[in-house]
């Protein structure tokens, strides 16, 4: 296998890199090797360690004992005095080098491999022991490869086995880079094209940049990414399998840091999936954080089209157009609005991270699992809808205006409001971004939550700072009052949806109570509007608003919770459990598992427009697709942990398990009927 791989690689590189070869790679050797003995006077019946001290030239590399997808390992041919024997070459922990989709296990910096010579007993002191070895090895750059040879020799003298201080320090350094014996055996499982390896490893032991370097060939796909998770006193590594069945015991090296690793042996067996968060290298971690930050900005930007956010954005855009006409302060308004949005997103993200650090299993929009928060949102959205409908006017408190600057206090509050009421919504890009935030260090996580706020505020920010965009807006006029009243309709619909969520959480009586409190708030706001029409102050009215809100929260807290009815689902759907999922996949059935919540607007749209439609239900039934539904309305911790395992911070989450496939396909957060029908038909 190794010989075939070498010749295939040689031909491939010859074709690809012919121009580079024509440039003459220069005189070799490109990896210089010196043979050094730890002791020049080994004792009879003892062992002596020899080191191949190797120094690659810049941009050149040598290969590990398993070179990976390309290359060949070094080959040593020894010439030894009678009675001496040489052991296997021992290699330090290698590096990874991915070239044109091929994974190479290499050394790009100075390194030393070690070999142990064993001397027979009874040798006479002073006997000369000439040791010679012919090394054949391959050296490469990213473009060309050159086979090299070296004949190395030394002469040992049988003696007392003394080791000089300098040599001892030198060889101690070489041994430090070798993988250490782990002392415990691992277990691996090959199933449905996937490879999962569990390695015993203390929970409190340091591990970073974790990677499994396989010594046994033909077990894993070398170029496939490895997912590493810490699960108690074990590390679980998952990647793509190369073999379809387990070949027997395997060997490898578990790297747990720079030049640190353990020699691993593992036998076939059942390996449970890890429940802990992935372990990432620091460089990969910050690349993940950067990608998640970009996804959060895009996700926040798309939130602006949600029915509960769009009216607010539209009104602020129209206010900017008016300011453009009247010489207002559009930039200050835009900055204040952005500050309100970002600060609320940071605050919600900070609370979420703090609660999770305390052991809670929560995700984005965690606050919506509390009916008291739904009550506050119901009253808030009702008030906004009545304001848009013209019942009363919202004026920013004078104190806030003085702090934030003239006329910007209202923009700050509007931004904070837009961020808070947008939390029931998720969309494209948001799920992956917020899922990453929950497994990254807290500074990176907060940056992602801030990116969500920045994306949400971005349209208004651009309107504030780009006059050309403001000039594209319609001219202010009497039509604005009609448009404003039209915008109240989606806000009233949002209020109805929140009342429904309240009913799902605490029952029909709770929903009726919430609607009565909303009616009380409406009466207070109606009275405030009448006073405003007569030019009177409304200070006492705001006190009454606060009283009604507090009363509503108190009543929700005192309302007995009725038994919840199961969420509507396609015919034959079952509640999700990991045990049931394992049974169905073991039977070879395709499985569609989706996770929803009553307060998740995106979830409900997908269910009504796609999942629960007759066409999709029929396609699922015709394809013998098992449907599992995970209802996360009440924040079930078991479901929360499963959702986290798929790098999501909350719902919706849609998973499609194909027969014979180990890992599920994570479907987009916006579903279509054709997408579901194609998968049900096996396309």
Short mmCIF file of N, CA and C in Angstrom, two decimals, residues 501-611:
data_model
loop_
_atom_site.label_atom_id
_atom_site.label_comp_id
_atom_site.label_asym_id
_atom_site.label_seq_id
_atom_site.Cartn_x
_atom_site.Cartn_y
_atom_site.Cartn_z
N UNK A 501 -48.97 32.25 22.74
CA UNK A 501 -47.85 31.62 23.44
C UNK A 501 -48.12 31.57 24.94
N UNK A 502 -48.66 32.64 25.48
CA UNK A 502 -49.00 32.67 26.91
C UNK A 502 -50.00 31.57 27.24
N UNK A 503 -50.98 31.38 26.35
CA UNK A 503 -51.94 30.31 26.56
C UNK A 503 -51.32 28.94 26.49
N UNK A 504 -50.36 28.75 25.58
CA UNK A 504 -49.69 27.46 25.50
C UNK A 504 -48.85 27.19 26.74
N UNK A 505 -48.33 28.25 27.36
CA UNK A 505 -47.47 28.07 28.52
C UNK A 505 -48.25 27.86 29.81
N UNK A 506 -49.32 28.65 30.03
CA UNK A 506 -50.03 28.55 31.31
C UNK A 506 -51.52 28.28 31.15
N UNK A 507 -51.95 27.93 29.94
CA UNK A 507 -53.33 27.51 29.76
C UNK A 507 -54.25 28.61 29.27
N UNK A 508 -55.48 28.23 28.95
CA UNK A 508 -56.47 29.17 28.41
C UNK A 508 -56.81 30.24 29.43
N UNK A 509 -56.92 29.88 30.71
CA UNK A 509 -57.22 30.88 31.74
C UNK A 509 -56.12 31.93 31.80
N UNK A 510 -54.88 31.47 31.67
CA UNK A 510 -53.76 32.41 31.68
C UNK A 510 -53.80 33.34 30.48
N UNK A 511 -54.17 32.81 29.31
CA UNK A 511 -54.26 33.66 28.13
C UNK A 511 -55.36 34.71 28.31
N UNK A 512 -56.52 34.27 28.85
CA UNK A 512 -57.62 35.21 29.07
C UNK A 512 -57.20 36.31 30.05
N UNK A 513 -56.48 35.92 31.09
CA UNK A 513 -56.01 36.90 32.06
C UNK A 513 -55.04 37.89 31.40
N UNK A 514 -54.15 37.38 30.54
CA UNK A 514 -53.23 38.26 29.84
C UNK A 514 -53.95 39.24 28.94
N UNK A 515 -55.00 38.78 28.25
CA UNK A 515 -55.76 39.68 27.39
C UNK A 515 -56.49 40.74 28.21
N UNK A 516 -56.99 40.39 29.40
CA UNK A 516 -57.65 41.36 30.27
C UNK A 516 -56.66 42.43 30.73
N UNK A 517 -55.45 42.02 31.07
CA UNK A 517 -54.43 42.99 31.47
C UNK A 517 -54.09 43.90 30.29
N UNK A 518 -54.00 43.33 29.08
CA UNK A 518 -53.73 44.14 27.89
C UNK A 518 -54.86 45.14 27.65
N UNK A 519 -56.11 44.73 27.93
CA UNK A 519 -57.23 45.65 27.81
C UNK A 519 -57.10 46.79 28.82
N UNK A 520 -56.69 46.45 30.06
CA UNK A 520 -56.48 47.49 31.06
C UNK A 520 -55.40 48.48 30.62
N UNK A 521 -54.32 47.97 30.04
CA UNK A 521 -53.27 48.84 29.54
C UNK A 521 -53.81 49.74 28.43
N UNK A 522 -54.63 49.18 27.55
CA UNK A 522 -55.20 49.96 26.45
C UNK A 522 -56.04 51.12 26.97
N UNK A 523 -56.81 50.88 28.02
CA UNK A 523 -57.63 51.94 28.60
C UNK A 523 -56.76 53.06 29.18
N UNK A 524 -55.69 52.67 29.85
CA UNK A 524 -54.77 53.68 30.40
C UNK A 524 -54.17 54.51 29.27
N UNK A 525 -53.72 53.82 28.20
CA UNK A 525 -53.11 54.54 27.09
C UNK A 525 -54.13 55.41 26.35
N UNK A 526 -55.36 54.96 26.28
CA UNK A 526 -56.42 55.77 25.66
C UNK A 526 -56.62 57.05 26.45
N UNK A 527 -56.63 56.93 27.81
CA UNK A 527 -56.75 58.12 28.65
C UNK A 527 -55.57 59.07 28.45
N UNK A 528 -54.36 58.51 28.30
CA UNK A 528 -53.19 59.36 28.06
C UNK A 528 -53.31 60.09 26.73
N UNK A 529 -53.83 59.39 25.72
CA UNK A 529 -53.99 60.02 24.42
C UNK A 529 -54.96 61.18 24.45
N UNK A 530 -56.02 61.03 25.20
CA UNK A 530 -56.99 62.13 25.31
C UNK A 530 -56.36 63.34 25.98
N UNK A 531 -55.54 63.08 27.01
CA UNK A 531 -54.86 64.20 27.68
C UNK A 531 -53.88 64.89 26.74
N UNK A 532 -53.14 64.08 25.94
CA UNK A 532 -52.20 64.67 25.00
C UNK A 532 -52.92 65.53 23.98
N UNK A 533 -54.14 65.12 23.57
CA UNK A 533 -54.90 65.90 22.59
C UNK A 533 -55.30 67.26 23.15
N UNK A 534 -55.44 67.35 24.47
CA UNK A 534 -55.81 68.62 25.12
C UNK A 534 -54.58 69.39 25.59
N UNK A 535 -53.37 68.85 25.27
CA UNK A 535 -52.16 69.55 25.66
C UNK A 535 -51.78 69.37 27.11
N UNK A 536 -52.30 68.36 27.79
CA UNK A 536 -52.01 68.14 29.20
C UNK A 536 -50.87 67.13 29.36
N UNK A 537 -50.27 67.11 30.53
CA UNK A 537 -49.19 66.18 30.81
C UNK A 537 -49.70 64.76 31.03
N UNK A 538 -48.80 63.80 30.89
CA UNK A 538 -49.18 62.39 31.02
C UNK A 538 -48.33 61.65 32.04
N UNK A 539 -47.70 62.39 32.95
CA UNK A 539 -46.81 61.75 33.92
C UNK A 539 -47.51 60.69 34.75
N UNK A 540 -48.71 60.98 35.22
CA UNK A 540 -49.44 60.00 36.03
C UNK A 540 -49.83 58.78 35.20
N UNK A 541 -50.07 59.01 33.91
CA UNK A 541 -50.42 57.89 33.05
C UNK A 541 -49.31 56.86 32.97
N UNK A 542 -48.05 57.31 32.93
CA UNK A 542 -46.93 56.37 32.88
C UNK A 542 -46.81 55.59 34.18
N UNK A 543 -47.19 56.24 35.29
CA UNK A 543 -47.21 55.51 36.57
C UNK A 543 -48.23 54.39 36.50
N UNK A 544 -49.39 54.69 35.91
CA UNK A 544 -50.43 53.66 35.78
C UNK A 544 -49.98 52.54 34.83
N UNK A 545 -49.24 52.89 33.79
CA UNK A 545 -48.70 51.85 32.89
C UNK A 545 -47.80 50.90 33.68
N UNK A 546 -46.95 51.47 34.53
CA UNK A 546 -46.06 50.64 35.34
C UNK A 546 -46.86 49.77 36.29
N UNK A 547 -47.92 50.33 36.88
CA UNK A 547 -48.75 49.55 37.82
C UNK A 547 -49.42 48.38 37.10
N UNK A 548 -49.97 48.64 35.91
CA UNK A 548 -50.64 47.58 35.15
C UNK A 548 -49.64 46.49 34.78
N UNK A 549 -48.44 46.88 34.38
CA UNK A 549 -47.42 45.90 33.99
C UNK A 549 -47.03 45.03 35.18
N UNK A 550 -46.76 45.65 36.32
CA UNK A 550 -46.40 44.88 37.51
C UNK A 550 -47.53 43.95 37.92
N UNK A 551 -48.77 44.45 37.84
CA UNK A 551 -49.92 43.62 38.19
C UNK A 551 -50.03 42.42 37.25
N UNK A 552 -49.79 42.66 35.95
CA UNK A 552 -49.86 41.57 35.00
C UNK A 552 -48.82 40.49 35.28
N UNK A 553 -47.58 40.91 35.57
CA UNK A 553 -46.53 39.95 35.90
C UNK A 553 -46.88 39.17 37.16
N UNK A 554 -47.43 39.86 38.16
CA UNK A 554 -47.80 39.19 39.42
C UNK A 554 -48.91 38.17 39.18
N UNK A 555 -49.91 38.54 38.36
CA UNK A 555 -51.01 37.62 38.09
C UNK A 555 -50.52 36.38 37.34
N UNK A 556 -49.59 36.58 36.38
CA UNK A 556 -49.03 35.43 35.66
C UNK A 556 -48.32 34.50 36.63
N UNK A 557 -47.57 35.08 37.56
CA UNK A 557 -46.84 34.26 38.52
C UNK A 557 -47.77 33.44 39.39
N UNK A 558 -48.99 33.96 39.61
CA UNK A 558 -49.95 33.27 40.50
C UNK A 558 -50.89 32.34 39.75
N UNK A 559 -50.82 32.32 38.43
CA UNK A 559 -51.75 31.51 37.65
C UNK A 559 -51.28 30.06 37.62
N UNK A 560 -52.12 29.11 38.02
CA UNK A 560 -51.73 27.69 37.96
C UNK A 560 -51.49 27.28 36.51
N UNK A 561 -50.45 26.47 36.31
CA UNK A 561 -50.10 26.01 34.96
C UNK A 561 -50.93 24.79 34.61
N UNK A 562 -51.66 24.87 33.49
CA UNK A 562 -52.43 23.73 33.02
C UNK A 562 -51.52 22.77 32.24
N UNK A 563 -51.95 21.54 32.14
CA UNK A 563 -51.19 20.56 31.36
C UNK A 563 -51.13 21.01 29.91
N UNK A 564 -49.95 21.00 29.34
CA UNK A 564 -49.78 21.44 27.97
C UNK A 564 -50.18 20.33 27.00
N UNK A 565 -50.80 20.75 25.93
CA UNK A 565 -51.13 19.79 24.87
C UNK A 565 -49.94 19.64 23.95
N UNK A 566 -49.82 18.47 23.37
CA UNK A 566 -48.68 18.21 22.48
C UNK A 566 -48.77 19.09 21.25
N UNK A 567 -47.64 19.53 20.78
CA UNK A 567 -47.60 20.35 19.58
C UNK A 567 -48.12 19.55 18.38
N UNK A 568 -48.84 20.25 17.51
CA UNK A 568 -49.34 19.60 16.31
C UNK A 568 -48.17 19.18 15.43
N UNK A 569 -48.27 18.03 14.84
CA UNK A 569 -47.18 17.51 14.02
C UNK A 569 -47.78 16.63 12.94
N UNK A 570 -46.99 16.26 11.91
CA UNK A 570 -47.50 15.36 10.88
C UNK A 570 -47.99 14.05 11.47
N UNK A 571 -48.90 13.40 10.77
CA UNK A 571 -49.46 12.14 11.25
C UNK A 571 -48.34 11.13 11.47
N UNK A 572 -48.41 10.44 12.61
CA UNK A 572 -47.41 9.44 12.93
C UNK A 572 -46.17 9.96 13.61
N UNK A 573 -46.09 11.29 13.83
CA UNK A 573 -44.91 11.85 14.48
C UNK A 573 -44.87 11.43 15.94
N UNK A 574 -43.64 11.32 16.48
CA UNK A 574 -43.43 10.91 17.87
C UNK A 574 -42.62 11.96 18.60
N UNK A 575 -42.76 12.03 19.93
CA UNK A 575 -41.89 12.92 20.70
C UNK A 575 -40.45 12.48 20.57
N UNK A 576 -39.55 13.44 20.51
CA UNK A 576 -38.13 13.12 20.32
C UNK A 576 -37.50 12.61 21.61
N UNK A 577 -36.78 11.50 21.50
CA UNK A 577 -35.85 11.04 22.52
C UNK A 577 -34.64 10.47 21.79
N UNK A 578 -33.48 10.56 22.40
CA UNK A 578 -32.28 10.02 21.76
C UNK A 578 -32.36 8.50 21.62
N UNK A 579 -33.02 7.86 22.58
CA UNK A 579 -33.16 6.40 22.51
C UNK A 579 -34.01 6.01 21.29
N UNK A 580 -35.11 6.73 21.08
CA UNK A 580 -35.97 6.42 19.93
C UNK A 580 -35.25 6.73 18.62
N UNK A 581 -34.48 7.81 18.60
CA UNK A 581 -33.70 8.13 17.41
C UNK A 581 -32.73 7.00 17.09
N UNK A 582 -32.06 6.46 18.10
CA UNK A 582 -31.10 5.37 17.88
C UNK A 582 -31.81 4.13 17.34
N UNK A 583 -33.01 3.85 17.86
CA UNK A 583 -33.76 2.69 17.38
C UNK A 583 -34.11 2.84 15.90
N UNK A 584 -34.60 4.00 15.54
CA UNK A 584 -35.05 4.21 14.17
C UNK A 584 -33.89 4.18 13.18
N UNK A 585 -32.78 4.80 13.54
CA UNK A 585 -31.62 4.77 12.64
C UNK A 585 -31.05 3.37 12.52
N UNK A 586 -31.10 2.60 13.63
CA UNK A 586 -30.62 1.22 13.57
C UNK A 586 -31.48 0.36 12.65
N UNK A 587 -32.76 0.71 12.52
CA UNK A 587 -33.66 -0.01 11.62
C UNK A 587 -33.45 0.37 10.16
N UNK A 588 -32.62 1.38 9.92
CA UNK A 588 -32.35 1.80 8.55
C UNK A 588 -33.40 2.73 7.97
N UNK A 589 -34.24 3.32 8.83
CA UNK A 589 -35.26 4.23 8.34
C UNK A 589 -34.72 5.65 8.26
N UNK A 590 -35.13 6.42 7.25
CA UNK A 590 -34.81 7.85 7.26
C UNK A 590 -35.58 8.53 8.38
N UNK A 591 -34.96 9.50 9.01
CA UNK A 591 -35.57 10.18 10.16
C UNK A 591 -35.48 11.69 9.95
N UNK A 592 -36.61 12.35 10.16
CA UNK A 592 -36.64 13.82 10.20
C UNK A 592 -36.94 14.23 11.63
N UNK A 593 -35.95 14.84 12.28
CA UNK A 593 -36.12 15.30 13.66
C UNK A 593 -36.10 16.82 13.66
N UNK A 594 -37.16 17.41 14.22
CA UNK A 594 -37.14 18.88 14.28
C UNK A 594 -37.48 19.34 15.69
N UNK A 595 -36.91 20.51 16.03
CA UNK A 595 -37.00 21.04 17.38
C UNK A 595 -37.63 22.43 17.30
N UNK A 596 -38.67 22.62 18.10
CA UNK A 596 -39.50 23.80 17.97
C UNK A 596 -39.85 24.34 19.35
N UNK A 597 -40.50 25.50 19.36
CA UNK A 597 -41.02 26.08 20.60
C UNK A 597 -42.19 26.99 20.24
N UNK A 598 -43.14 27.09 21.13
CA UNK A 598 -44.32 27.89 20.83
C UNK A 598 -43.99 29.37 20.63
N UNK A 599 -42.92 29.84 21.28
CA UNK A 599 -42.57 31.25 21.18
C UNK A 599 -41.65 31.56 20.01
N UNK A 600 -41.29 30.54 19.23
CA UNK A 600 -40.36 30.72 18.10
C UNK A 600 -41.17 31.03 16.84
N UNK A 601 -41.12 32.27 16.39
CA UNK A 601 -41.90 32.69 15.22
C UNK A 601 -41.48 31.92 13.98
N UNK A 602 -40.17 31.80 13.77
CA UNK A 602 -39.67 31.09 12.59
C UNK A 602 -40.13 29.64 12.58
N UNK A 603 -40.12 29.01 13.77
CA UNK A 603 -40.58 27.62 13.87
C UNK A 603 -42.02 27.49 13.40
N UNK A 604 -42.87 28.38 13.89
CA UNK A 604 -44.29 28.27 13.58
C UNK A 604 -44.55 28.53 12.09
N UNK A 605 -43.82 29.45 11.50
CA UNK A 605 -43.99 29.70 10.06
C UNK A 605 -43.61 28.46 9.26
N UNK A 606 -42.47 27.85 9.61
CA UNK A 606 -42.05 26.63 8.90
C UNK A 606 -43.06 25.50 9.07
N UNK A 607 -43.61 25.38 10.27
CA UNK A 607 -44.56 24.29 10.51
C UNK A 607 -45.85 24.47 9.73
N UNK A 608 -46.38 25.69 9.74
CA UNK A 608 -47.65 25.93 9.04
C UNK A 608 -47.47 25.94 7.52
N UNK A 609 -46.35 26.48 7.06
CA UNK A 609 -46.17 26.65 5.62
C UNK A 609 -45.53 25.43 4.96
N UNK A 610 -44.87 24.57 5.74
CA UNK A 610 -44.13 23.46 5.13
C UNK A 610 -44.45 22.13 5.81
N UNK A 611 -44.04 21.97 7.07
CA UNK A 611 -44.04 20.65 7.70
C UNK A 611 -45.44 20.06 7.81
#
